[in-house]
Coordinates of C-alpha atoms in Angstrom, one line a residue:
M1 CA -3.3 -1.3 -0.7
S2 CA -1.7 -4.2 -2.5
D3 CA 1.7 -5.6 -1.6
A4 CA 3.1 -4.1 -4.8
D5 CA 1.7 -0.7 -3.8
S6 CA 3.4 -0.9 -0.5
F7 CA 6.9 -0.6 -2.0
R8 CA 8.8 1.9 -4.1
I9 CA 11.6 0.9 -6.4
I10 CA 14.7 3.2 -6.3
S11 CA 18.0 2.4 -8.1
A12 CA 21.1 1.8 -6.0
P13 CA 23.1 4.6 -7.7
D14 CA 20.3 7.1 -7.1
L15 CA 20.0 6.1 -3.5
I16 CA 23.7 6.4 -2.9
D17 CA 23.7 9.8 -4.5
F18 CA 20.9 11.1 -2.4
T19 CA 22.4 9.6 0.8
T20 CA 25.8 11.2 0.0
K21 CA 24.2 14.6 -0.5
A22 CA 22.2 14.3 2.7
L23 CA 25.4 13.5 4.7
V24 CA 27.3 16.3 3.0
E25 CA 24.4 18.7 3.9
A26 CA 24.9 17.5 7.5
T27 CA 28.6 18.7 7.1
V28 CA 30.2 15.3 6.5
T29 CA 33.2 15.5 4.1
E30 CA 32.4 14.3 0.6
E31 CA 34.9 11.4 0.8
H32 CA 33.4 10.2 4.1
A33 CA 29.8 10.8 3.0
L34 CA 30.3 8.6 -0.2
L35 CA 31.8 5.8 1.9
A36 CA 29.0 5.9 4.4
A37 CA 26.3 6.1 1.7
T38 CA 27.8 3.1 -0.1
I39 CA 27.7 1.0 3.1
L40 CA 24.2 2.1 4.0
V41 CA 22.8 1.3 0.5
E42 CA 24.7 -2.0 0.5
A43 CA 22.6 -3.0 3.5
D44 CA 19.4 -2.1 1.6
L45 CA 20.7 -4.1 -1.5
R46 CA 21.0 -7.1 0.7
R47 CA 17.5 -6.4 2.1
I48 CA 19.0 -5.7 5.6
H49 CA 16.8 -2.6 5.7
S50 CA 17.3 -2.3 9.5
H51 CA 20.8 -1.0 8.8
G52 CA 20.3 0.9 5.6
V53 CA 18.9 4.4 4.8
N54 CA 16.2 3.7 7.4
R55 CA 18.7 5.3 9.9
L56 CA 19.9 8.2 7.7
D57 CA 18.4 10.9 9.9
M58 CA 20.1 9.5 13.0
Y59 CA 23.5 9.7 11.4
C60 CA 22.9 13.2 10.0
N61 CA 21.5 14.5 13.2
E62 CA 24.4 13.3 15.2
V63 CA 26.9 15.1 12.9
K64 CA 24.8 18.3 12.8
S65 CA 24.6 18.3 16.6
G66 CA 28.4 17.9 16.9
V67 CA 28.1 14.6 18.8
V68 CA 29.9 12.8 15.9
S69 CA 32.7 14.3 13.7
G70 CA 32.0 14.2 10.0
S71 CA 35.6 14.8 9.1
A72 CA 37.7 13.0 11.7
K73 CA 40.3 10.4 10.6
P74 CA 41.4 7.4 12.6
K75 CA 44.8 7.4 14.3
I76 CA 47.0 4.4 15.1
L77 CA 48.0 4.5 18.8
K78 CA 50.0 1.2 19.0
E79 CA 51.2 -1.2 16.4
T80 CA 53.2 -4.4 15.8
V81 CA 53.5 -6.5 12.6
A82 CA 50.2 -8.3 13.4
I83 CA 48.1 -6.0 15.6
A84 CA 47.1 -2.4 16.0
H85 CA 45.2 -0.3 18.4
V86 CA 43.3 2.6 16.7
D87 CA 41.6 5.7 18.0
G88 CA 38.6 6.5 15.7
Q89 CA 38.6 10.1 17.1
N90 CA 34.8 10.1 17.2
G91 CA 34.5 9.9 13.5
L92 CA 31.8 8.1 11.5
G93 CA 31.9 4.3 12.3
F94 CA 32.0 3.6 8.5
V95 CA 35.2 5.5 8.2
V96 CA 36.8 3.8 11.2
G97 CA 35.7 0.4 10.0
D98 CA 37.1 0.9 6.5
F99 CA 40.4 2.1 7.9
C100 CA 40.8 -0.7 10.4
M101 CA 39.9 -3.6 8.1
K102 CA 42.2 -2.3 5.4
L103 CA 45.0 -2.2 8.0
A104 CA 44.1 -5.7 9.2
I105 CA 44.2 -7.0 5.6
K106 CA 47.6 -5.4 5.0
K107 CA 49.1 -7.1 8.1
A108 CA 47.5 -10.4 7.2
K109 CA 49.0 -10.3 3.7
E110 CA 52.4 -9.7 5.3
V111 CA 52.5 -12.0 8.3
G112 CA 49.4 -14.2 8.1
I113 CA 47.0 -12.4 10.5
G114 CA 46.0 -8.8 11.2
W115 CA 44.0 -8.0 14.4
V116 CA 42.9 -4.4 14.8
V117 CA 40.9 -3.0 17.7
A118 CA 39.4 0.5 17.7
K119 CA 38.1 2.8 20.4
G120 CA 36.4 6.2 19.9
S121 CA 34.2 4.9 17.1
N122 CA 30.5 5.1 16.2
H123 CA 27.8 2.9 14.7
Y124 CA 29.3 1.4 11.5
G125 CA 26.3 -0.1 9.7
I126 CA 26.3 -3.8 8.7
A127 CA 29.2 -5.7 10.3
G128 CA 29.4 -8.0 7.2
Y129 CA 30.5 -5.2 4.9
Y130 CA 33.9 -5.2 6.7
S131 CA 34.4 -8.9 6.9
D132 CA 33.6 -9.1 3.2
M133 CA 36.4 -6.7 2.5
A134 CA 38.9 -9.4 3.5
T135 CA 37.5 -12.1 1.2
K136 CA 38.4 -9.9 -1.8
E137 CA 42.1 -10.2 -0.7
K138 CA 42.1 -14.0 -0.2
C139 CA 41.6 -13.6 3.6
I140 CA 39.0 -14.8 6.1
G141 CA 37.5 -11.7 7.6
A142 CA 35.8 -11.0 11.0
S143 CA 34.2 -7.9 12.3
Y144 CA 32.7 -7.2 15.7
T145 CA 31.3 -4.1 17.4
N146 CA 29.7 -3.3 20.7
T147 CA 26.6 -1.1 20.8
S148 CA 24.4 0.8 23.2
P149 CA 22.8 -1.5 25.9
L150 CA 19.5 -2.8 24.6
V151 CA 19.6 -6.5 25.5
F152 CA 18.5 -7.9 28.8
P153 CA 21.0 -10.5 30.1
T154 CA 19.5 -13.8 31.2
R155 CA 17.7 -13.3 34.5
A156 CA 18.3 -9.5 34.5
N157 CA 15.6 -6.9 34.6
K158 CA 17.8 -4.2 32.9
A159 CA 19.5 -3.9 29.5
A160 CA 23.2 -4.3 29.9
L161 CA 24.4 -5.6 26.5
G162 CA 24.3 -4.3 23.0
T163 CA 23.2 -6.3 20.0
N164 CA 26.9 -6.9 19.5
P165 CA 27.1 -8.4 16.1
I166 CA 29.4 -11.1 14.8
A167 CA 30.4 -11.2 11.1
V168 CA 32.7 -13.8 9.6
S169 CA 33.3 -14.0 5.8
A170 CA 35.5 -16.5 3.8
P171 CA 36.4 -16.8 0.2
A172 CA 35.5 -19.8 -2.0
T173 CA 35.9 -20.7 -5.6
N174 CA 33.1 -18.9 -7.4
D175 CA 31.3 -18.6 -4.1
H176 CA 31.7 -17.3 -0.5
F177 CA 30.7 -17.8 3.1
R178 CA 29.1 -14.8 4.7
L179 CA 27.9 -14.9 8.3
D180 CA 26.5 -11.6 9.7
M181 CA 24.4 -11.9 12.9
A182 CA 23.4 -10.0 16.0
T183 CA 23.9 -11.8 19.3
S184 CA 20.4 -10.7 20.2
T185 CA 17.4 -12.5 18.7
V186 CA 17.2 -9.7 16.2
A187 CA 18.9 -6.4 15.6
L188 CA 17.3 -3.2 16.9
G189 CA 16.8 -1.9 13.4
K190 CA 14.4 -4.8 12.6
V191 CA 12.2 -3.7 15.4
E192 CA 12.4 -0.1 14.2
Y193 CA 11.6 -1.2 10.6
R194 CA 8.5 -3.1 11.9
D195 CA 7.4 -0.1 13.8
R196 CA 7.8 2.1 10.7
K197 CA 5.6 -0.3 8.8
N198 CA 3.1 -0.4 11.7
E199 CA 3.6 -4.2 12.1
K200 CA 3.7 -6.4 15.3
I201 CA 6.9 -8.2 16.2
P202 CA 7.2 -12.0 16.7
S203 CA 7.3 -13.5 20.2
G204 CA 10.8 -14.0 21.5
W205 CA 12.2 -10.8 20.0
A206 CA 11.7 -8.2 22.8
V207 CA 10.5 -7.3 26.2
D208 CA 8.8 -4.2 27.6
K209 CA 10.2 -1.9 30.3
N210 CA 9.2 -4.4 32.9
G211 CA 11.1 -7.2 31.3
R212 CA 8.0 -9.0 30.0
E213 CA 7.9 -10.3 26.4
T214 CA 5.9 -8.1 24.0
N215 CA 4.7 -8.1 20.4
D216 CA 4.4 -4.3 20.3
P217 CA 7.5 -2.7 18.8
K218 CA 6.6 0.6 20.5
E219 CA 6.8 -1.1 24.0
M220 CA 10.3 -2.2 23.2
L221 CA 11.4 1.1 21.7
E222 CA 9.9 3.1 24.6
G223 CA 12.0 1.7 27.5
G224 CA 12.0 -2.0 26.8
G225 CA 14.7 -4.1 25.3
L226 CA 15.7 -7.1 23.2
L227 CA 16.3 -10.7 24.2
P228 CA 19.7 -12.4 23.7
L229 CA 20.0 -14.9 20.9
G230 CA 18.0 -17.9 21.9
G231 CA 15.4 -15.9 23.8
S232 CA 14.5 -16.8 27.4
E233 CA 16.6 -19.0 29.6
I234 CA 14.5 -22.1 28.9
T235 CA 15.4 -21.8 25.2
A236 CA 19.1 -21.2 25.9
G237 CA 19.2 -17.4 25.7
Y238 CA 22.2 -17.6 28.0
K239 CA 24.2 -18.7 24.9
G240 CA 23.4 -15.4 23.1
Y241 CA 24.3 -13.6 26.4
G242 CA 27.7 -15.4 26.4
L243 CA 28.3 -14.5 22.7
A244 CA 27.4 -10.8 23.3
S245 CA 29.8 -10.8 26.3
M246 CA 32.6 -12.2 24.1
V247 CA 32.1 -9.4 21.5
E248 CA 32.3 -6.9 24.4
L249 CA 35.6 -8.5 25.5
F250 CA 37.1 -8.1 22.0
C251 CA 35.8 -4.6 21.5
G252 CA 35.1 -2.3 24.4
I253 CA 37.2 -4.0 27.0
L254 CA 40.3 -4.9 24.9
G255 CA 40.1 -1.5 23.0
G256 CA 39.7 0.7 26.1
A257 CA 36.4 2.0 24.7
S258 CA 33.1 2.3 26.6
Y259 CA 31.4 -1.0 27.3
G260 CA 28.2 -2.5 28.6
T261 CA 26.1 -0.1 30.6
H262 CA 28.8 2.6 30.3
I263 CA 27.7 3.2 26.6
G264 CA 25.1 5.9 26.3
P265 CA 21.7 5.4 24.5
W266 CA 21.6 5.9 20.7
R267 CA 18.0 6.2 19.7
K268 CA 17.1 8.7 22.4
G269 CA 19.7 11.2 21.2
R270 CA 23.2 11.5 22.7
T271 CA 25.0 14.6 24.0
E272 CA 28.3 12.8 24.5
P273 CA 30.5 10.7 22.1
A274 CA 29.5 7.0 22.0
D275 CA 33.1 5.8 22.2
L276 CA 32.2 2.4 20.7
G277 CA 34.8 -0.4 20.6
Q278 CA 35.2 -2.4 17.4
C279 CA 37.4 -5.3 16.3
F280 CA 38.6 -6.3 12.8
V281 CA 40.4 -9.5 12.0
A282 CA 41.9 -10.7 8.7
I283 CA 43.5 -14.1 8.3
S284 CA 45.4 -14.9 5.1
T285 CA 44.3 -18.3 3.7
E286 CA 47.5 -18.4 1.7
H287 CA 49.5 -18.8 4.9
F288 CA 47.8 -22.1 5.6
A289 CA 47.1 -25.3 3.6
E290 CA 46.8 -24.9 -0.1
G291 CA 43.5 -25.2 -1.8
F292 CA 41.4 -23.3 0.8
D293 CA 39.0 -21.8 -1.8
D294 CA 38.3 -25.1 -3.4
R295 CA 37.6 -26.9 -0.1
M296 CA 35.4 -24.1 1.1
A297 CA 33.4 -24.2 -2.2
N298 CA 33.1 -28.0 -1.8
Y299 CA 31.9 -27.6 1.8
L300 CA 29.2 -25.0 0.8
S301 CA 28.1 -27.3 -2.1
D302 CA 27.8 -30.2 0.3
L303 CA 25.5 -28.2 2.6
R304 CA 23.3 -26.9 -0.2
G305 CA 23.0 -30.4 -1.6
L306 CA 21.7 -32.0 1.6
P307 CA 18.3 -33.7 1.4
R308 CA 15.4 -31.2 1.8
V309 CA 12.6 -31.3 4.2
D310 CA 10.5 -29.5 1.6
Q311 CA 11.5 -30.1 -2.1
N312 CA 10.4 -26.6 -3.0
V313 CA 12.6 -24.9 -0.3
P314 CA 16.4 -25.2 -0.8
V315 CA 18.9 -25.6 1.9
L316 CA 20.9 -22.4 2.2
V317 CA 24.3 -21.4 3.7
P318 CA 25.0 -18.2 5.6
G319 CA 24.9 -15.3 3.2
D320 CA 22.8 -16.9 0.4
P321 CA 19.6 -14.7 1.0
E322 CA 21.6 -11.5 1.0
T323 CA 23.7 -12.5 -2.0
Q324 CA 20.6 -13.3 -4.0
A325 CA 18.8 -10.1 -2.9
A326 CA 21.8 -7.9 -3.8
K327 CA 22.0 -9.5 -7.3
E328 CA 18.3 -9.0 -7.9
Q329 CA 18.1 -5.4 -6.6
T330 CA 21.3 -4.3 -8.4
E331 CA 19.6 -5.3 -11.6
K332 CA 16.0 -4.2 -10.9
G333 CA 16.4 -1.5 -8.2
I334 CA 16.0 -1.5 -4.4
S335 CA 12.5 -2.2 -3.1
L336 CA 11.8 0.2 -0.2
H337 CA 8.7 0.1 1.9
V338 CA 6.4 3.1 1.0
N339 CA 6.6 4.4 4.6
L340 CA 10.4 4.5 4.3
A341 CA 10.2 6.1 0.8
H342 CA 7.9 8.8 2.3
F343 CA 10.3 9.4 5.1
L344 CA 13.1 10.0 2.6
E345 CA 11.0 12.4 0.7
E346 CA 10.1 14.3 3.8
Y347 CA 13.7 14.4 4.9
A348 CA 14.7 15.8 1.5
K349 CA 12.0 18.4 1.7
N350 CA 13.0 19.5 5.2
N351 CA 16.7 19.8 4.2
K352 CA 16.2 21.3 0.7
L353 CA 17.4 18.2 -1.1
Q354 CA 16.1 16.4 -4.2
P355 CA 14.5 13.1 -3.1
P356 CA 15.8 9.9 -4.7
K357 CA 13.8 8.9 -7.8

């Protein structure tokens, strides 16, 4: 099979439509389903397939089983002019994230900063979707979430940290800064995606159930875990360990949600609410020195203009690959691996849905 034969092209609107219908069939309200579908497909547009429709069945099954509510709306528990504490009420993480970041942006526009922390949430897709929301309102945005423990802390023989992503976005004149990264070497979804494609994983990504490094995704997925950003101790994995702990501080501990080893597993199927903690920050650039967007654009230009090691390989800034991928795939359609396309077709057949074209 050639590389071209290994992929299927599906338009973003068709994929959003299918994903929305699949979620509605799982008893998610139409409004919430469309929002969730939009965020999932945005991940695929950016070629972050680990957080796209690759996980559709997990979201649907959790709602069908009653572990997650497909209709719950977030509720503000405490609030000041600059901060808010929100209860996601076990709703979809996409809904909680959208609500909280909009609230943070509103506060930032009024007083310069908005800091919103949620408990009672669930997996919310790509963290960068929410930080990007702020840039459209002339704000710096940040988004964090804790997740089920999958990462082995430095020197530990047990998973105790989530992949706990950090996302920070900033506006710039005709440009933007977009950092979206796990505090593990990679996100779980990237291992899942390699497994779906029957591919090995690189060294430094994961360990087996005994804490030994492995290149077999199945050994990681069947009782093993991920390594913190940086890998082993000798390559400074303790820094990723520290960053993951910082995210836990902002999310689970500050928000009064579950944290660390107190969060149940996700992939193996849960019978109790995840009660994830999430943090959303918006900072209005207009409350600081004038000319932020121009300076930011100049800074990004300086970085891209640095001398290259290889003249054929450009220097990039955070977000460049995803921005280019989204532009290309919006025009030409989303390229999904054939195994993932077959999975969607099978899911559609089993749930009496029309598969995406």
